[in-house]
mmCIF file of C-alpha atoms in Angstrom:
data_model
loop_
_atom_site.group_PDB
_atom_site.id
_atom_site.type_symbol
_atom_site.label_atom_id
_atom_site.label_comp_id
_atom_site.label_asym_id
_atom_site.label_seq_id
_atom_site.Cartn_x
_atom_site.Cartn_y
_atom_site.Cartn_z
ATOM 1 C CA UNK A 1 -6.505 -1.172 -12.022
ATOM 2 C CA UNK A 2 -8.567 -2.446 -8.846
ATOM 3 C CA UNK A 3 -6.194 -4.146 -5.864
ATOM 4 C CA UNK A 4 -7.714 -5.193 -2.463
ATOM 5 C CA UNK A 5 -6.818 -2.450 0.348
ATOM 6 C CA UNK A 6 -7.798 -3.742 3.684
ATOM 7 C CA UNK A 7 -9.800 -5.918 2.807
ATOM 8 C CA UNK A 8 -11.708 -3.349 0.616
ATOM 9 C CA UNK A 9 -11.628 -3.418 -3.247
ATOM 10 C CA UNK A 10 -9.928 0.102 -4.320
ATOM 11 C CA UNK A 11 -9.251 1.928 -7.654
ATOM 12 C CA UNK A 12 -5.370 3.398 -8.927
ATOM 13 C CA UNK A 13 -3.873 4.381 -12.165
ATOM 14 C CA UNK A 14 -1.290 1.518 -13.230
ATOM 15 C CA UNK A 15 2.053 1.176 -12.613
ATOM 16 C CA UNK A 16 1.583 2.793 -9.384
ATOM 17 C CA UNK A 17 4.221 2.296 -6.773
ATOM 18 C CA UNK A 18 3.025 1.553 -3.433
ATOM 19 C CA UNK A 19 4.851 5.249 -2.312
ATOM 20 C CA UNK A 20 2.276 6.351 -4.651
ATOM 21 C CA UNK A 21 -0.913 4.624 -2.989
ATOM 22 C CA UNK A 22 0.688 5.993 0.685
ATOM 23 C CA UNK A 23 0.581 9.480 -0.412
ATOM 24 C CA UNK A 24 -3.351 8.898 -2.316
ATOM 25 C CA UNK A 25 -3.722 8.090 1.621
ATOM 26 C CA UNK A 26 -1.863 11.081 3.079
ATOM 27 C CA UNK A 27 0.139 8.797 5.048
ATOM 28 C CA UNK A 28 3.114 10.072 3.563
ATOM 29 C CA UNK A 29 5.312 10.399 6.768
ATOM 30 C CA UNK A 30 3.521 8.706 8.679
ATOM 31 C CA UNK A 31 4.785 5.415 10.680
ATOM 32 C CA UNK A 32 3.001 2.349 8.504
ATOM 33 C CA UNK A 33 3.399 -0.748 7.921
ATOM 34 C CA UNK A 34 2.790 -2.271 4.315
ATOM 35 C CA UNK A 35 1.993 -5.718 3.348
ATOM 36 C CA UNK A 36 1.829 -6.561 -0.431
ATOM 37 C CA UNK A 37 0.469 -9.744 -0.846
ATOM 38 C CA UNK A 38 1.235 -11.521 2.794
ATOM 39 C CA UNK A 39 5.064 -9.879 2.142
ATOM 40 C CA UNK A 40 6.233 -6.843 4.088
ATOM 41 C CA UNK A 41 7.622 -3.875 1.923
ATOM 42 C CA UNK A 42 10.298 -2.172 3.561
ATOM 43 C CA UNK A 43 10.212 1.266 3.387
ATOM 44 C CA UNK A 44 12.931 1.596 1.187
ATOM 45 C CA UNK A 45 11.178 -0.391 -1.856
ATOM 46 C CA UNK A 46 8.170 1.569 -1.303
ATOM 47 C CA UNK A 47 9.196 3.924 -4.151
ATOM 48 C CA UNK A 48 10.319 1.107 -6.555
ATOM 49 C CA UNK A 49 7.942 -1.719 -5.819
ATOM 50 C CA UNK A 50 4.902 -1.413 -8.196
ATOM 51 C CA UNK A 51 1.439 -2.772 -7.718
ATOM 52 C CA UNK A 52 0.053 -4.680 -9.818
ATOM 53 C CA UNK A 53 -4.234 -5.636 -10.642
ATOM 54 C CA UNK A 54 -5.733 -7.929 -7.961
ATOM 55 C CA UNK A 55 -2.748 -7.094 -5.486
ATOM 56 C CA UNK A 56 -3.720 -7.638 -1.904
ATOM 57 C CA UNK A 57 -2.483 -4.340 0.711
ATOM 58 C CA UNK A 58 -2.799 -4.047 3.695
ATOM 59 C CA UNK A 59 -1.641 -0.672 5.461
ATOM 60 C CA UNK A 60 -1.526 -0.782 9.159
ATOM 61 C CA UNK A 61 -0.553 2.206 11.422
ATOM 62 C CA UNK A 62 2.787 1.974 13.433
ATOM 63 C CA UNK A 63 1.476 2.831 17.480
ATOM 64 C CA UNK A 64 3.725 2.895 20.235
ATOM 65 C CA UNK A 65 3.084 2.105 23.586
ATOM 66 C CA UNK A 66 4.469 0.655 26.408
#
């Protein structure tokens, strides 16, 4: 199936959860934010919410500062 990811039109297997598309990433562990379709996942859907063709992600990395 083909979602948008960043803007950018990307290729995954369906039924894949968005955990799934963080770890194609190897951002596994990493601080990110993900928006599916203008709606924040928090992390702990990202194993149970599944994306579906012509989704819309966008993964943005967590940076702190001060």
């Amino acid at each position: 199936m083909r979602i948008q990811l960043n803007g950018e039109p990307f290729e995954l297997p369906d039924g894949e959860p968005v955990a799934g598309l963080l770890e194609r990433l190897q951002l596994v562990g990493r601080r990110v934010a993900v928006e599916l379709n203008l709606d924040i996942v928090p992390r702990s859907q990202h194993a149970t919410t599944v994306l579906r063709e012509g989704d819309r992600v966008e993964v943005v990395h967590a940076i702190g500062g001060g």
